[in-house]
Structure formats: structure tokens, C-alpha cells
Coordinates of C-alpha atoms in Angstrom, one line a residue:
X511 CA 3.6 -17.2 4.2
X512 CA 3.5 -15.0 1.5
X513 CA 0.6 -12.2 0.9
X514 CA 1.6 -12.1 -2.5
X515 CA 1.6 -15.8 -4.7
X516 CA 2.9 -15.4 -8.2
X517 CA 2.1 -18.0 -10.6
X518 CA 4.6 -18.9 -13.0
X519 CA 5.0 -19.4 -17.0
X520 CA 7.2 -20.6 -19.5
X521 CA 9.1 -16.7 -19.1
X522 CA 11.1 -16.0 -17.1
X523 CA 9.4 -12.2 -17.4
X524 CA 6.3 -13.0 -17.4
X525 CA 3.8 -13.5 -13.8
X526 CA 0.4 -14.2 -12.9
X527 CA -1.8 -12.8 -10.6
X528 CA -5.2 -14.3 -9.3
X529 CA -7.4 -11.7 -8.5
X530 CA -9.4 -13.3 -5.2
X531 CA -11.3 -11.5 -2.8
X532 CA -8.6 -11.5 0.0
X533 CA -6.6 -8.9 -2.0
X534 CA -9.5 -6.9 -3.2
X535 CA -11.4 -4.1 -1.0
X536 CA -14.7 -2.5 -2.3
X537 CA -18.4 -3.0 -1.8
X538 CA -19.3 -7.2 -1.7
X539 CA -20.9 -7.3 -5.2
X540 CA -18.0 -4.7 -6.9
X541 CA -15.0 -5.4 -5.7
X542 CA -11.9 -4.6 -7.5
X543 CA -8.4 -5.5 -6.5
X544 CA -6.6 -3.3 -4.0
X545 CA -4.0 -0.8 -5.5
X546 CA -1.0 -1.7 -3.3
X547 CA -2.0 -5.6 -4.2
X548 CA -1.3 -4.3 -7.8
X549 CA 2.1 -2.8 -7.0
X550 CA 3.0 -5.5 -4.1
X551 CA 2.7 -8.3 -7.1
X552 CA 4.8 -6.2 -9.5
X553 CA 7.2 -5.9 -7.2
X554 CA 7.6 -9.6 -6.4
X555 CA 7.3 -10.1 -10.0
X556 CA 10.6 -7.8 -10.6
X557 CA 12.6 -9.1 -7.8
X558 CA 12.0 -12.5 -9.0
X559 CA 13.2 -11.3 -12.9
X560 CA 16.3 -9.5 -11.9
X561 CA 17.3 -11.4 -8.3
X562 CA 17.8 -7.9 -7.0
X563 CA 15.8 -6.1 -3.9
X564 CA 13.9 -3.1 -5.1
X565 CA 14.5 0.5 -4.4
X566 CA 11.8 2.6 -5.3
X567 CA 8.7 1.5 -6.8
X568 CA 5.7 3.8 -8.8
X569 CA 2.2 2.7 -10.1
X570 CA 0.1 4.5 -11.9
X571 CA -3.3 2.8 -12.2
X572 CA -5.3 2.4 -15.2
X573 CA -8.1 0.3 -14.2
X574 CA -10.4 -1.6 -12.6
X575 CA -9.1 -5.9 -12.1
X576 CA -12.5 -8.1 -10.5
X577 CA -12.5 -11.4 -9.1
X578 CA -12.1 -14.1 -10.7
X579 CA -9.9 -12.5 -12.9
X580 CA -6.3 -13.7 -13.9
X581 CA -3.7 -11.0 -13.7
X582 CA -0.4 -11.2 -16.5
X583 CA 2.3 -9.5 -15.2
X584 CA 5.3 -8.7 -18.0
X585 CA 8.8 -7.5 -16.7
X586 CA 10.9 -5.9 -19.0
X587 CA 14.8 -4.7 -17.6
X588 CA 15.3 -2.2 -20.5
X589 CA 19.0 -1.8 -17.9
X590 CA 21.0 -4.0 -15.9
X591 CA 24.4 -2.6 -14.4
X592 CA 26.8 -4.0 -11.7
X593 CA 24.8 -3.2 -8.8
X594 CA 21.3 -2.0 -10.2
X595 CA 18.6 -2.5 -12.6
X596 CA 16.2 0.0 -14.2
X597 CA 13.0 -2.0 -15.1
X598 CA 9.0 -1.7 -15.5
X599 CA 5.9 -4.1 -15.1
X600 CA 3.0 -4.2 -16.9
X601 CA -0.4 -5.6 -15.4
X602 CA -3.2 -6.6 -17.4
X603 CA -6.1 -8.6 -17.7
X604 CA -6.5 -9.9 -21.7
X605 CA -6.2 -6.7 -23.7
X606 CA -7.0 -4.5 -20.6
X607 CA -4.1 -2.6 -19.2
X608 CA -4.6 -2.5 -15.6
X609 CA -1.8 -0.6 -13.8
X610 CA 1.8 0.1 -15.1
X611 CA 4.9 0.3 -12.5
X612 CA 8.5 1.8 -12.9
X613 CA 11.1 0.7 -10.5
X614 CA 14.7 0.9 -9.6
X615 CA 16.5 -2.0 -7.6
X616 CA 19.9 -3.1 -6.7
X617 CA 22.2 -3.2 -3.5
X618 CA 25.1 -1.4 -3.5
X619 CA 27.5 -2.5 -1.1
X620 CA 29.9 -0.7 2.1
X621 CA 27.0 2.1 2.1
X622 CA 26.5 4.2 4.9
X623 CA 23.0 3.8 7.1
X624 CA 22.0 6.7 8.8
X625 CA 18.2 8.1 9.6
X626 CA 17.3 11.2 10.3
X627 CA 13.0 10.9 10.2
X628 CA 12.1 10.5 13.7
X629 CA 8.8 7.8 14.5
X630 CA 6.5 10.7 16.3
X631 CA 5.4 10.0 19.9
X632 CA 2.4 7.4 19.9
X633 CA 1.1 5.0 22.2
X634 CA 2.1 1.6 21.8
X635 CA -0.2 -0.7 19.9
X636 CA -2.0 -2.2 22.9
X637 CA -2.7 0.8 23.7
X638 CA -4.8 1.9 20.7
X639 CA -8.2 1.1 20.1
X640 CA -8.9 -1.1 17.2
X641 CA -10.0 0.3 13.9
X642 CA -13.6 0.2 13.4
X643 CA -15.0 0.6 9.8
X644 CA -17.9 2.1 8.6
X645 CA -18.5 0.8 5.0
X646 CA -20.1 -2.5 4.0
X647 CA -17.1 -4.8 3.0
X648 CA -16.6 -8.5 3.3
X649 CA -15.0 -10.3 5.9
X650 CA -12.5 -12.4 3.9
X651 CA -11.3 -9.1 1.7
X652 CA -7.5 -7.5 1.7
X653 CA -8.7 -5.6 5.1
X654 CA -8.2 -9.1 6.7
X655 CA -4.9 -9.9 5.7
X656 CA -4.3 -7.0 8.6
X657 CA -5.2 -5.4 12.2
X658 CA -5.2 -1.7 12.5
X659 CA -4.9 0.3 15.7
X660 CA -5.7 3.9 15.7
X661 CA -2.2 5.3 17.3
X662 CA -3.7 8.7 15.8
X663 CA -6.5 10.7 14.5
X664 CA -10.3 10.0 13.5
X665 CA -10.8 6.6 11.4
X666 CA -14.2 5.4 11.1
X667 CA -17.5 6.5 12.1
X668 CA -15.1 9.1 14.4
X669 CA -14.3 11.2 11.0
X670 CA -17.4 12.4 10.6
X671 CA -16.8 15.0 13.8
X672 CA -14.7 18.0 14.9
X673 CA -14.2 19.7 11.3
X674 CA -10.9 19.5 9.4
X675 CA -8.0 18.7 10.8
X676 CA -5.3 21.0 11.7
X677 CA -2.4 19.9 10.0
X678 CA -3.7 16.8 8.3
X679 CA -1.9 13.9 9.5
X680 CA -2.8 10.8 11.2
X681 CA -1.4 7.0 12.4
X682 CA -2.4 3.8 12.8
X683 CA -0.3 0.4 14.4
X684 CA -0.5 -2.2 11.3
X685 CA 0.2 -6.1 11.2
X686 CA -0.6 -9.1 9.7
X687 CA -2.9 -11.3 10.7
X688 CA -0.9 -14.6 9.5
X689 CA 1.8 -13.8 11.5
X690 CA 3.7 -13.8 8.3
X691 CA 7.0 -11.1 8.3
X692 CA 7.2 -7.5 7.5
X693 CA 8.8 -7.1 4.2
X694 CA 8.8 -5.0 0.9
X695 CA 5.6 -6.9 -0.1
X696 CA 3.8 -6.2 3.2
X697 CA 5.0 -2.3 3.2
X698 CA 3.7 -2.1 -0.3
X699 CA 0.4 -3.0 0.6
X700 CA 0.6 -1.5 3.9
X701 CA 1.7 2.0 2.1
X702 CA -1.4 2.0 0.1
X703 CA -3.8 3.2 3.1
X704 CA -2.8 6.6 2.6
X705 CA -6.4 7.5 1.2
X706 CA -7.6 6.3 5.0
X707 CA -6.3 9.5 6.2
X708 CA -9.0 11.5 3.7
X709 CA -11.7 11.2 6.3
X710 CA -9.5 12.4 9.2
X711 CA -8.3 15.3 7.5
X712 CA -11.4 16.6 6.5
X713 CA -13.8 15.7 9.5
X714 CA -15.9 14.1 6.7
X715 CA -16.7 10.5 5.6
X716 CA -14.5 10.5 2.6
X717 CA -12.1 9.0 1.3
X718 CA -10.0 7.8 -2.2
X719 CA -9.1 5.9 -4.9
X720 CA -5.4 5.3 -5.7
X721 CA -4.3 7.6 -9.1
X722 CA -0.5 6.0 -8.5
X723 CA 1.3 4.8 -5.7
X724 CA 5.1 5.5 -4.9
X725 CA 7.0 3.7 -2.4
X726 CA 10.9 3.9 -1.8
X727 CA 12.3 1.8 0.7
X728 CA 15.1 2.9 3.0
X729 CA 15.6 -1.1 5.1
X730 CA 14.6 -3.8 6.6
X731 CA 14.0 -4.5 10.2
X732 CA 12.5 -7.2 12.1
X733 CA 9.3 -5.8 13.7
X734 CA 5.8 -7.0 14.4
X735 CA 3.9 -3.6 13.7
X736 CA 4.2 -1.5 11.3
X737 CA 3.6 2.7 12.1
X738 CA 1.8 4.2 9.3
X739 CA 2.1 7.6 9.9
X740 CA -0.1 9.9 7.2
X741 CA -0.2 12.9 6.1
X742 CA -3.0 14.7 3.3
X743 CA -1.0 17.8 2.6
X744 CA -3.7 19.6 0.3
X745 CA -7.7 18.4 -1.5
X746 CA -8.5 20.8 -4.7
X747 CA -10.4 19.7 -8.3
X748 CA -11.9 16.4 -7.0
X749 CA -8.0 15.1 -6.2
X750 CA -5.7 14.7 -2.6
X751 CA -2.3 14.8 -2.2
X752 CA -0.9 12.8 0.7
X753 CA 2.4 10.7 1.9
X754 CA 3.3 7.9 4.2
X755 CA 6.1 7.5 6.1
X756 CA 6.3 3.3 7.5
X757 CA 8.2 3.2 10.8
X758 CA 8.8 0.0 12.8
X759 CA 8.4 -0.5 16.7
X760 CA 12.0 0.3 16.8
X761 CA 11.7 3.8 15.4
X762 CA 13.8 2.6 12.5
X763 CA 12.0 4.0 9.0
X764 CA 11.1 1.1 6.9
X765 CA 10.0 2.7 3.6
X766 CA 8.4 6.4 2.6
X767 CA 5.5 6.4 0.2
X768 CA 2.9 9.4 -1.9
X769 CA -0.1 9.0 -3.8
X770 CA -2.9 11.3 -5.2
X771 CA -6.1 10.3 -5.1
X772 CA -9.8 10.8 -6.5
X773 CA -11.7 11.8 -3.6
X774 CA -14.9 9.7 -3.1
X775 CA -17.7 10.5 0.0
X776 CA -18.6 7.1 1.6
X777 CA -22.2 6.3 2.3
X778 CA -22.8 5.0 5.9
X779 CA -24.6 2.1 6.4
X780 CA -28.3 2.7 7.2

């Protein structure tokens, strides 16, 4: 089952997106969809143009897409060699430009693999206590496509404690709740919880909205969970700076992401 369902058109460039409350996040009356929806779906959308598994992947966000709305999704491939393809999306809503994504993909064959990133020391995922969250949301939104298990750090109402953090980084198990496989859609969305880590690193309830979103993906492998190992590396001006780095239960490293971010403080429920 897919997380992401393209429609198609008479173009063979050319996507839609149905903007439904399973891949939005935000307060019940305001939602808006979810950044890494945005670049997951441009990202399908390009594989599907050019047949060819993508590389890297960035999104720089202009606005805000609401439910019910209908996403277009127009691939152009402005290059197209032997073993890769240079090419961009653009998501919009009618005359609204809603994000803009660059991307590299391609395969090139008798490559070496090798890692050197090593998966830091957590507990496994029964082991971890599951995420609890401390904003009103609804049930049915992009959180439930997914169960989180703190592995590492202060998520919830546990942020607001202890002070900053000393060196900013924290991890949580990831999977989906369908069951459904872990692939370059899945780490795209996956990737785009860096701004979870806000709160942890500053011992505050905060967190952020997505300015862009890079991913690059370094392979496949079959795994249930997902490691999503974050790190805020510096907060100045309103904005944070943070990466991801997506491990499997293996150890192998799935895909490396960054983001800044607009830094918002969340209002507990009373």
C-alpha cells in the first residue's frame, strides 16, 4: 500500500495530489499538508516521469496546501543522460505555488557500497516508550500513518524539563502503521520530523515549520523500523538548523536529510 497515491492526467509530466487529512498535521480546524507529504509526492511524481530511482531530493516550501484541496504536480527533466536525470517539480494549487523540489536520480551500475555512519547505541524498539504528544491534533492526520518510540531524548510533555540539551540530538524507532514497506516515499516523510527534535534541544515546548527539506538516499534495505536519529545543531533570528540521519534495524544507513525551520512555541492543552 502506498502512502503516497498520485492521480494521473493526460501528461505524462503532470500529477495530482489530494490534499486529505491523513497527510496533513496541524491544529483540527487549520490543518495544512505535511512538508515531507509535499516532497514524498514530488518524488513519486519524478520517478514515475523519468523511470529512474532518485538520488537526492530538496524542497523549498512556499506555502500553505488545506484539505480538500487538489494538488498539480508538473515535472520538467530539463537533463536526461545515460545513467541520470537532472529534474524539478512544481506543486501548486490553481495559481498558488506551493513548494518547489530539485532532484537528481539515476543508478549507475558496478558501484562500490561501503558505509561508514555508524547507527548509535539505542534500545531496541520494544524497548522504548511510545511517543506521547502534547498538541491537539486529529486522530486520522499524517501522525497516524506511523508509530514513534522514543529510542532518545525528551518528546512530548517530557521537553518542557531539564534545560537545553547538551549537544542537541535525539531518536526515535519509526514505522508504519499499514504494515506497508520502508521505501524512498516512507523516508521522505519519515525525514521530515526533524523539527520534533526543537523541543528536546531546547528543554522548551517548541518546535518548527519546514523552510525546505533535503533528503539524499544512500539504499535500500528491508527493515520494519526506521531510526531517526536528530540532531538541531544551532537556533538564532527566529530559525533552527538541524539534520537527520535514517538508519534501519540493521545499522545499514537508509538516507541522510537537513532542514531549517521557523521556530514556533506550542501551547499545551489546558
Amino acid at each position: 500500500m502506498a502512502l503516497i497515491d498520485l492521480g494521473t492526467t493526460d501528461s505524462a509530466t503532470r500529477f495530482t495530489l489530494s490534499v486529505t487529512p491523513n497527510l496533513s498535521v496541524g491544529p483540527p480546524d487549520q490543518q495544512f499538508l505535511f512538508g515531507g507529504a509535499g516532497l514524498g509526492s514530488a518524488i513519486a511524481a519524478l520517478e514515475a516521469a523519468t523511470g529512474r530511482p532518485t538520488v537526492w531530493a530538496t524542497a523549498q516550501y512556499l506555502s500553505f496546501a488545506r484539505p480538500p484541496a487538489v494538488l498539480d504536480l508538473d515535472v520538467v527533466v530539463p537533463v536526461s543522460g545515460r545513467h541520470s536525470s537532472q529534474a524539478r517539480v512544481t506543486g501548486h494549487v490553481g495559481a498558488t505555488e506551493i513548494f518547489t523540489v530539485n532532484a537528481a536520480l539515476g543508478s549507475r551500475p558496478g558501484t562500490l557500497a561501503m558505509q561508514w555512519a555508524a547507527m548509535p547505541a539505542v534500545p531496541p524498539p520494544a524497548d522504548c516508550p511510545p511517543m506521547v504528544y502534547d498538541w491537539v491534533r486529529r486522530d486520522d492526520d499524517l501522525n497516524a500513518n506511523f508509530e514513534q518510540r522514543i529510542a532518545h531524548g525528551r518528546y512530548g510533555p517530557a521537553r518542557r524539563s531539564g534545560g537545553p540539551s547538551v549537544d542537541g540530538e535525539s531518536a526515535m524507532w519509526v514505522r508504519r502503521t499499514d504494515g506497508g514497506p520502508v521505501d524512498r516515499i516512507t523516508l521522505a516523510l519519515m525525514a521530515d520530523f526533524v523539527p520534533s527534535g526543537i523541543g528536546h534541544a531546547t528543554g522548551a515546548a517548541m518546535g518548527g515549520n519546514s523552510l525546505d527539506n533535503t533528503i539524499r538516499f544512500v539504499g535500500l534495505a528491508p527493515t520494519e523500523w526506521v531510526l531517526c536519529d536528530t540532531v538541531i545543531e544551532g537556533l538564532a533570528n527566529g530559525f533552527a538548523h538541524g539534520r537527520m540521519r535514517l538508519f534501519a534495524e540493521s545499522g545499514a544507513l537508509l538516507a541522510t536529510a537537513s532542514q531549517s525551520m521557523i521556530v514556533r512555541t506550542h501551547v499545551p492543552p489546558v
